[in-house]
């Protein structure tokens, strides 16, 4: 089953949209993501990452776009079936207990750098899951002080 | 390397000896971080351990110490670092002092696995320190020497990708005593002249890239605390020091033009939800972040290009903008009073008189000459504003004529003072080794939150009354300067309590660290369950796992201040007589502008001395010498400090009844 053929089979996901015009590079998104998902302070483990150019005050974000036709999902179907589709949000997420660390999903991700990553000391790959278990939605969006991040629900995508 | 496991703290202090090239590490635990925390506290504890060396600022043995704290690297206004060293800027004595900065570097340094770096010695040729987690190297920086702070940072980032760079500019290389240490375009350790300490060590920069994390003892509860404060509405965009987002209203047309035409976006430090400053881009002049002091040239001149050039040039050359404010005003007054002939003016190495003061020079010519002279070490003001001006007027045989100008412009250990005319801050300034700096806003909170008062004076006063009553502080307007009319009749009663409270607050904030501007006494205010002190101690306990009550943490603030005092006593023989101001402060009525209006202030010597009596008494210090007593130091769990002071003959002994 190719990713293209799956479009009709799997549901759409909500997605986090980024405004480079609004972003001030404070990194609150990275820190809140890391705090919520990993329980530590830091930037390196964040599912959302900000590329910084402080001398021009310009920033870019690396965010999983929750592809309509997710190659990572397709790649994992034939290996470990650890990438799932959340029934409520549609988020493409990793079932961390099921991940076998084969890295097929990382290879399949069409983005550079891949939006799925290995983290030191973790026995699973990690990716943005839109904070699917969090009632208020993605924590990065909620805490962004300048509204550079917005959550677009799947119904509006 | 085996490192102690801890929460909050990274656990390691890095030591770099530029003379020998030795790079070593010691456990942070050796410096009692539970007692001295981080930032200024940890720096001072390290300085104490080094024996408070009685060396000059530019002696290779002067340690340059940079610390972060247990909260650094976490989301919130905690991503600051503090620099401590013997200051080339303070005058007449070179005193051990401190200066903080935010931006990106502090968190990056923490993620690399360090709580502090101690740099001693002097490299034979220019170097920078490159830190990639555990990989620390001393790297040749010959090619970067002479570059401005923007150029140097970008060149080092090109060579060392991923790093955040702390550097000195050309002025620091030339040992100008008002040289700053800069990170990015607007975050500097401005006071102290520490950029020149870097220059004296042949140290251009410290570049760091960290990939680690900060372990949190109780991450769920920490997150819940933040979520709770957010729900209550005090975790949001818009810092309390919002006037740094643009020039003040009083700065006229410059304000509108800078905001409408050149302001790109708001800006702030890494990890902070407040964006208290802004980034500007003026084609042909330059880009960068601005703080409130960035706009003072507008008080002289309503040309936006000149105002912005004054800011960008000082950032790039690495000159303390706050010191420049004092320098501009003494130059202006010298011109207005026709103190020197044209020939004498030029011969003294002063910049050409600009058109705004009736001269011929353009702003660009004036600024280029003044800043260029500081950056290449040839201006009299390369000695620092206060020191330079005093030396200048002595050499011109004008000391008597200009003494009052000198003494009122540079009253804070030879430095420009921040809202000095407001008595509420004065005792703190007199005892400290620089202006009260980042604690100014804490004092002002009890006097009517100026940023609130700009919009709504009545609300500013309500905030002051509410907060002051809660913390038991005096809130009389006459203490702080928001009196109606221009003359202030100073009220001295209760200032000893205010000073003691704020010194604990000040040292805690500079050690946890927690931004003073973003965590004022009236924030997180929901008593009795929550106030700023409850917030601090709760955060500290949840992050470090060291259960610490409100009073215990407050005591740590007092402990750190007492250790600083002990270090000043031990190194410089600090005594009561040093806790004062130049004569002119007591002899004259002088004016101090707060951006809203100009106030007249006069300090009464007898009242000020009586205030000192009360403060020393309240603080458990020897009223005669102003030195900490054994009883106080033991109450603060500092018996070894008391023992050492006693051995060296510096312990306070007598208490007035």
Tab-separated table of N, CA and C in Angstrom, chain A residues 18-46 50 52-60 120 134 136-137 139 141-148, chain B residues 73-76 79 104 107-108 111 149-150 153-154 157 184-185 209-216 219-220 222-223 226-228 230 235-237 264-275 278-279 287-289:
chain	number	residue	atom	x	y	z
A	18	UNK	N	2.608	27.924	11.418
A	18	UNK	CA	3.658	28.804	11.945
A	18	UNK	C	3.714	30.099	11.158
A	19	UNK	N	3.825	31.219	11.857
A	19	UNK	CA	3.990	32.516	11.200
A	19	UNK	C	5.378	33.055	11.483
A	20	UNK	N	6.238	33.035	10.454
A	20	UNK	CA	7.599	33.567	10.624
A	20	UNK	C	7.554	35.063	10.918
A	21	UNK	N	6.525	35.712	10.394
A	21	UNK	CA	6.394	37.152	10.594
A	21	UNK	C	6.180	37.489	12.076
A	22	UNK	N	5.450	36.607	12.764
A	22	UNK	CA	5.128	36.890	14.170
A	22	UNK	C	6.189	36.367	15.141
A	23	UNK	N	6.902	35.313	14.754
A	23	UNK	CA	7.802	34.642	15.711
A	23	UNK	C	8.930	35.561	16.160
A	24	UNK	N	9.178	35.581	17.480
A	24	UNK	CA	10.261	36.391	18.032
A	24	UNK	C	11.412	35.520	18.542
A	25	UNK	N	11.312	34.218	18.312
A	25	UNK	CA	12.427	33.330	18.639
A	25	UNK	C	12.626	33.066	20.113
A	26	UNK	N	11.613	33.259	20.929
A	26	UNK	CA	11.811	33.099	22.376
A	26	UNK	C	11.977	31.646	22.781
A	27	UNK	N	11.492	30.728	21.937
A	27	UNK	CA	11.687	29.319	22.260
A	27	UNK	C	10.738	28.787	23.319
A	28	UNK	N	9.734	29.566	23.688
A	28	UNK	CA	8.761	29.094	24.680
A	28	UNK	C	8.112	27.791	24.202
A	29	UNK	N	7.861	27.700	22.889
A	29	UNK	CA	7.252	26.485	22.333
A	29	UNK	C	8.138	25.262	22.586
A	30	UNK	N	9.441	25.430	22.332
A	30	UNK	CA	10.369	24.302	22.519
A	30	UNK	C	10.438	23.894	23.987
A	31	UNK	N	10.480	24.891	24.849
A	31	UNK	CA	10.619	24.601	26.272
A	31	UNK	C	9.362	23.983	26.856
A	32	UNK	N	8.195	24.475	26.434
A	32	UNK	CA	6.952	23.914	26.955
A	32	UNK	C	6.723	22.511	26.409
A	33	UNK	N	7.077	22.296	25.150
A	33	UNK	CA	6.975	20.959	24.561
A	33	UNK	C	7.829	19.969	25.347
A	34	UNK	N	9.058	20.384	25.611
A	34	UNK	CA	10.000	19.511	26.324
A	34	UNK	C	9.534	19.252	27.748
A	35	UNK	N	9.021	20.288	28.392
A	35	UNK	CA	8.537	20.126	29.760
A	35	UNK	C	7.347	19.165	29.785
A	36	UNK	N	6.418	19.351	28.853
A	36	UNK	CA	5.201	18.533	28.855
A	36	UNK	C	5.505	17.083	28.493
A	37	UNK	N	6.319	16.876	27.455
A	37	UNK	CA	6.529	15.509	26.969
A	37	UNK	C	7.661	14.767	27.676
A	38	UNK	N	8.682	15.518	28.108
A	38	UNK	CA	9.859	14.850	28.654
A	38	UNK	C	10.077	15.138	30.138
A	39	UNK	N	9.377	16.136	30.661
A	39	UNK	CA	9.502	16.439	32.093
A	39	UNK	C	10.842	17.035	32.490
A	40	UNK	N	11.506	17.675	31.540
A	40	UNK	CA	12.787	18.330	31.841
A	40	UNK	C	12.806	19.711	31.186
A	41	UNK	N	13.804	20.497	31.563
A	41	UNK	CA	14.004	21.790	30.919
A	41	UNK	C	14.963	21.615	29.761
A	42	UNK	N	14.624	22.163	28.605
A	42	UNK	CA	15.571	22.047	27.503
A	42	UNK	C	14.925	22.274	26.166
A	43	UNK	N	15.778	22.294	25.159
A	43	UNK	CA	15.343	22.588	23.807
A	43	UNK	C	15.582	21.391	22.906
A	44	UNK	N	16.595	20.612	23.255
A	44	UNK	CA	17.076	19.569	22.356
A	44	UNK	C	16.046	18.449	22.132
A	45	UNK	N	15.204	18.190	23.105
A	45	UNK	CA	14.258	17.083	22.996
A	45	UNK	C	12.898	17.513	22.446
A	46	UNK	N	12.809	18.770	22.080
A	46	UNK	CA	11.507	19.302	21.663
A	46	UNK	C	11.061	18.719	20.330
A	50	UNK	N	13.056	25.546	16.668
A	50	UNK	CA	13.162	26.876	16.068
A	50	UNK	C	14.588	27.094	15.575
A	52	UNK	N	17.251	29.817	14.491
A	52	UNK	CA	17.352	31.213	14.902
A	52	UNK	C	18.377	32.015	14.095
A	53	UNK	N	17.977	33.212	13.725
A	53	UNK	CA	18.899	34.195	13.151
A	53	UNK	C	18.726	35.488	13.942
A	54	UNK	N	19.356	35.560	15.111
A	54	UNK	CA	19.097	36.693	16.006
A	54	UNK	C	19.590	38.021	15.449
A	55	UNK	N	20.558	37.996	14.526
A	55	UNK	CA	21.103	39.259	14.026
A	55	UNK	C	20.159	39.928	13.028
A	56	UNK	N	19.216	39.158	12.511
A	56	UNK	CA	18.148	39.735	11.690
A	56	UNK	C	16.788	39.584	12.353
A	57	UNK	N	16.789	38.949	13.523
A	57	UNK	CA	15.560	38.693	14.280
A	57	UNK	C	14.560	37.927	13.407
A	58	UNK	N	15.067	36.889	12.762
A	58	UNK	CA	14.211	36.075	11.909
A	58	UNK	C	14.322	34.612	12.328
A	59	UNK	N	13.213	33.925	12.238
A	59	UNK	CA	13.150	32.568	12.777
A	59	UNK	C	12.330	31.666	11.867
A	60	UNK	N	12.714	30.404	11.874
A	60	UNK	CA	11.939	29.401	11.151
A	60	UNK	C	11.603	28.283	12.133
A	120	UNK	N	18.746	10.642	22.317
A	120	UNK	CA	19.688	9.904	23.166
A	120	UNK	C	18.976	9.323	24.379
A	134	UNK	N	-3.815	16.022	25.664
A	134	UNK	CA	-3.979	17.262	26.423
A	134	UNK	C	-5.264	17.962	25.987
A	136	UNK	N	-6.452	20.909	26.334
A	136	UNK	CA	-6.386	22.248	25.737
A	136	UNK	C	-5.652	22.262	24.393
A	137	UNK	N	-5.247	21.078	23.909
A	137	UNK	CA	-4.575	21.030	22.622
A	137	UNK	C	-3.076	21.223	22.742
A	139	UNK	N	0.479	22.220	23.483
A	139	UNK	CA	0.926	23.164	24.521
A	139	UNK	C	1.749	24.293	23.921
A	141	UNK	N	1.263	25.811	21.106
A	141	UNK	CA	0.347	26.818	20.562
A	141	UNK	C	-0.220	27.666	21.695
A	142	UNK	N	-0.608	26.987	22.772
A	142	UNK	CA	-1.241	27.712	23.869
A	142	UNK	C	-0.284	28.708	24.521
A	143	UNK	N	0.989	28.346	24.608
A	143	UNK	CA	1.938	29.197	25.328
A	143	UNK	C	2.677	30.197	24.459
A	144	UNK	N	2.566	30.084	23.144
A	144	UNK	CA	3.269	31.050	22.292
A	144	UNK	C	2.806	32.459	22.651
A	145	UNK	N	3.738	33.319	23.102
A	145	UNK	CA	3.298	34.628	23.593
A	145	UNK	C	2.929	35.611	22.490
A	146	UNK	N	3.276	35.290	21.248
A	146	UNK	CA	3.034	36.261	20.175
A	146	UNK	C	2.146	35.695	19.067
A	147	UNK	N	1.464	34.610	19.367
A	147	UNK	CA	0.545	33.999	18.390
A	147	UNK	C	1.220	33.663	17.072
A	148	UNK	N	2.441	33.203	17.163
A	148	UNK	CA	3.138	32.772	15.940
A	148	UNK	C	2.727	31.351	15.575
B	73	UNK	N	17.408	27.689	31.940
B	73	UNK	CA	17.144	26.595	31.007
B	73	UNK	C	15.708	26.127	31.049
B	74	UNK	N	14.921	26.696	31.980
B	74	UNK	CA	13.510	26.324	32.098
B	74	UNK	C	12.638	27.395	31.450
B	75	UNK	N	11.396	27.038	31.093
B	75	UNK	CA	10.527	28.055	30.501
B	75	UNK	C	10.146	29.112	31.529
B	76	UNK	N	10.320	30.361	31.155
B	76	UNK	CA	10.013	31.455	32.058
B	76	UNK	C	11.129	32.475	32.046
B	79	UNK	N	16.204	32.840	32.195
B	79	UNK	CA	17.375	32.528	31.381
B	79	UNK	C	18.359	33.681	31.359
B	104	UNK	N	20.381	34.555	24.814
B	104	UNK	CA	20.393	33.136	24.487
B	104	UNK	C	21.489	32.374	25.229
B	107	UNK	N	21.072	29.977	28.744
B	107	UNK	CA	20.456	28.649	28.666
B	107	UNK	C	21.366	27.675	27.910
B	108	UNK	N	22.012	28.168	26.872
B	108	UNK	CA	22.902	27.316	26.084
B	108	UNK	C	24.042	26.779	26.963
B	111	UNK	N	22.685	24.101	29.233
B	111	UNK	CA	22.461	22.848	28.508
B	111	UNK	C	23.782	22.133	28.212
B	149	UNK	N	31.165	43.543	17.891
B	149	UNK	CA	30.494	42.427	18.573
B	149	UNK	C	29.578	41.634	17.636
B	150	UNK	N	28.969	42.306	16.660
B	150	UNK	CA	28.125	41.572	15.713
B	150	UNK	C	29.000	40.685	14.820
B	153	UNK	N	30.664	37.696	16.690
B	153	UNK	CA	29.738	36.597	17.000
B	153	UNK	C	29.430	35.791	15.741
B	154	UNK	N	29.168	36.508	14.634
B	154	UNK	CA	28.813	35.787	13.410
B	154	UNK	C	29.987	34.977	12.872
B	157	UNK	N	30.274	31.930	15.071
B	157	UNK	CA	29.187	30.980	14.799
B	157	UNK	C	29.464	30.235	13.472
B	184	UNK	N	24.439	38.406	21.286
B	184	UNK	CA	23.518	38.823	20.230
B	184	UNK	C	23.506	40.355	20.123
B	185	UNK	N	22.338	40.987	19.898
B	185	UNK	CA	22.382	42.419	19.575
B	185	UNK	C	21.924	43.334	20.703
B	209	UNK	N	27.713	25.669	22.855
B	209	UNK	CA	26.580	24.922	22.326
B	209	UNK	C	26.313	23.754	23.263
B	210	UNK	N	25.100	23.683	23.778
B	210	UNK	CA	24.764	22.622	24.717
B	210	UNK	C	23.613	21.778	24.199
B	211	UNK	N	23.722	20.483	24.373
B	211	UNK	CA	22.650	19.599	23.907
B	211	UNK	C	21.957	18.879	25.065
B	212	UNK	N	22.314	19.256	26.266
B	212	UNK	CA	21.735	18.565	27.420
B	212	UNK	C	20.420	19.184	27.878
B	213	UNK	N	19.952	18.683	29.003
B	213	UNK	CA	18.690	19.175	29.556
B	213	UNK	C	18.869	19.479	31.042
B	214	UNK	N	17.883	20.128	31.608
B	214	UNK	CA	17.885	20.435	33.033
B	214	UNK	C	16.889	19.506	33.717
B	215	UNK	N	17.366	18.558	34.507
B	215	UNK	CA	16.425	17.679	35.209
B	215	UNK	C	15.627	18.470	36.249
B	216	UNK	N	14.355	18.165	36.351
B	216	UNK	CA	13.458	18.850	37.295
B	216	UNK	C	12.970	17.814	38.302
B	219	UNK	N	8.559	17.572	37.884
B	219	UNK	CA	8.157	18.247	36.639
B	219	UNK	C	6.648	18.458	36.500
B	220	UNK	N	5.835	17.488	36.963
B	220	UNK	CA	4.382	17.649	36.824
B	220	UNK	C	3.892	18.827	37.656
B	222	UNK	N	5.720	21.319	38.676
B	222	UNK	CA	6.286	22.540	38.089
B	222	UNK	C	5.390	23.033	36.944
B	223	UNK	N	5.010	22.105	36.084
B	223	UNK	CA	4.122	22.464	34.977
B	223	UNK	C	2.772	22.967	35.513
B	226	UNK	N	2.957	26.558	36.593
B	226	UNK	CA	2.923	27.478	35.452
B	226	UNK	C	1.509	27.552	34.875
B	227	UNK	N	0.881	26.409	34.738
B	227	UNK	CA	-0.484	26.376	34.183
B	227	UNK	C	-1.428	27.197	35.061
B	228	UNK	N	-1.234	27.062	36.378
B	228	UNK	CA	-2.089	27.787	37.309
B	228	UNK	C	-1.893	29.296	37.177
B	230	UNK	N	-0.793	30.860	34.612
B	230	UNK	CA	-1.296	31.268	33.300
B	230	UNK	C	-2.809	31.452	33.368
B	235	UNK	N	0.922	35.157	33.275
B	235	UNK	CA	1.977	34.447	32.530
B	235	UNK	C	1.668	34.695	31.065
B	236	UNK	N	2.110	35.841	30.549
B	236	UNK	CA	1.587	36.274	29.263
B	236	UNK	C	2.571	37.176	28.543
B	237	UNK	N	2.176	37.584	27.364
B	237	UNK	CA	3.002	38.508	26.599
B	237	UNK	C	2.920	39.903	27.223
B	264	UNK	N	10.748	46.230	13.967
B	264	UNK	CA	10.437	45.017	13.215
B	264	UNK	C	9.482	44.140	14.010
B	265	UNK	N	9.892	43.805	15.222
B	265	UNK	CA	9.063	42.955	16.080
B	265	UNK	C	9.490	43.176	17.521
B	266	UNK	N	8.654	42.782	18.431
B	266	UNK	CA	9.077	42.758	19.825
B	266	UNK	C	10.160	41.703	20.002
B	267	UNK	N	10.840	41.771	21.119
B	267	UNK	CA	11.920	40.812	21.370
B	267	UNK	C	12.047	40.570	22.870
B	268	UNK	N	12.716	39.489	23.212
B	268	UNK	CA	12.929	39.186	24.628
B	268	UNK	C	14.002	38.135	24.762
B	269	UNK	N	14.208	37.680	25.967
B	269	UNK	CA	15.231	36.661	26.213
B	269	UNK	C	14.681	35.274	25.881
B	270	UNK	N	15.578	34.330	25.711
B	270	UNK	CA	15.183	32.956	25.437
B	270	UNK	C	14.310	32.432	26.577
B	271	UNK	N	13.240	31.759	26.187
B	271	UNK	CA	12.408	31.072	27.170
B	271	UNK	C	11.428	31.956	27.911
B	272	UNK	N	11.483	33.255	27.659
B	272	UNK	CA	10.626	34.161	28.433
B	272	UNK	C	9.339	34.445	27.681
B	273	UNK	N	8.259	34.394	28.403
B	273	UNK	CA	6.961	34.653	27.786
B	273	UNK	C	6.705	36.144	27.620
B	274	UNK	N	7.531	36.954	28.275
B	274	UNK	CA	7.398	38.405	28.123
B	274	UNK	C	8.317	38.859	26.996
B	275	UNK	N	7.861	39.814	26.240
B	275	UNK	CA	8.707	40.402	25.199
B	275	UNK	C	8.860	41.870	25.577
B	278	UNK	N	12.322	45.374	21.930
B	278	UNK	CA	11.962	45.246	20.521
B	278	UNK	C	13.217	45.297	19.656
B	279	UNK	N	13.066	44.834	18.433
B	279	UNK	CA	14.150	44.797	17.460
B	279	UNK	C	13.831	45.805	16.357
B	287	UNK	N	20.840	47.301	12.557
B	287	UNK	CA	19.774	46.513	13.173
B	287	UNK	C	20.147	46.204	14.614
B	288	UNK	N	19.146	45.870	15.362
B	288	UNK	CA	19.441	45.395	16.709
B	288	UNK	C	18.293	45.600	17.660
B	289	UNK	N	18.512	45.045	18.835
B	289	UNK	CA	17.518	45.086	19.890
B	289	UNK	C	17.784	46.321	20.743
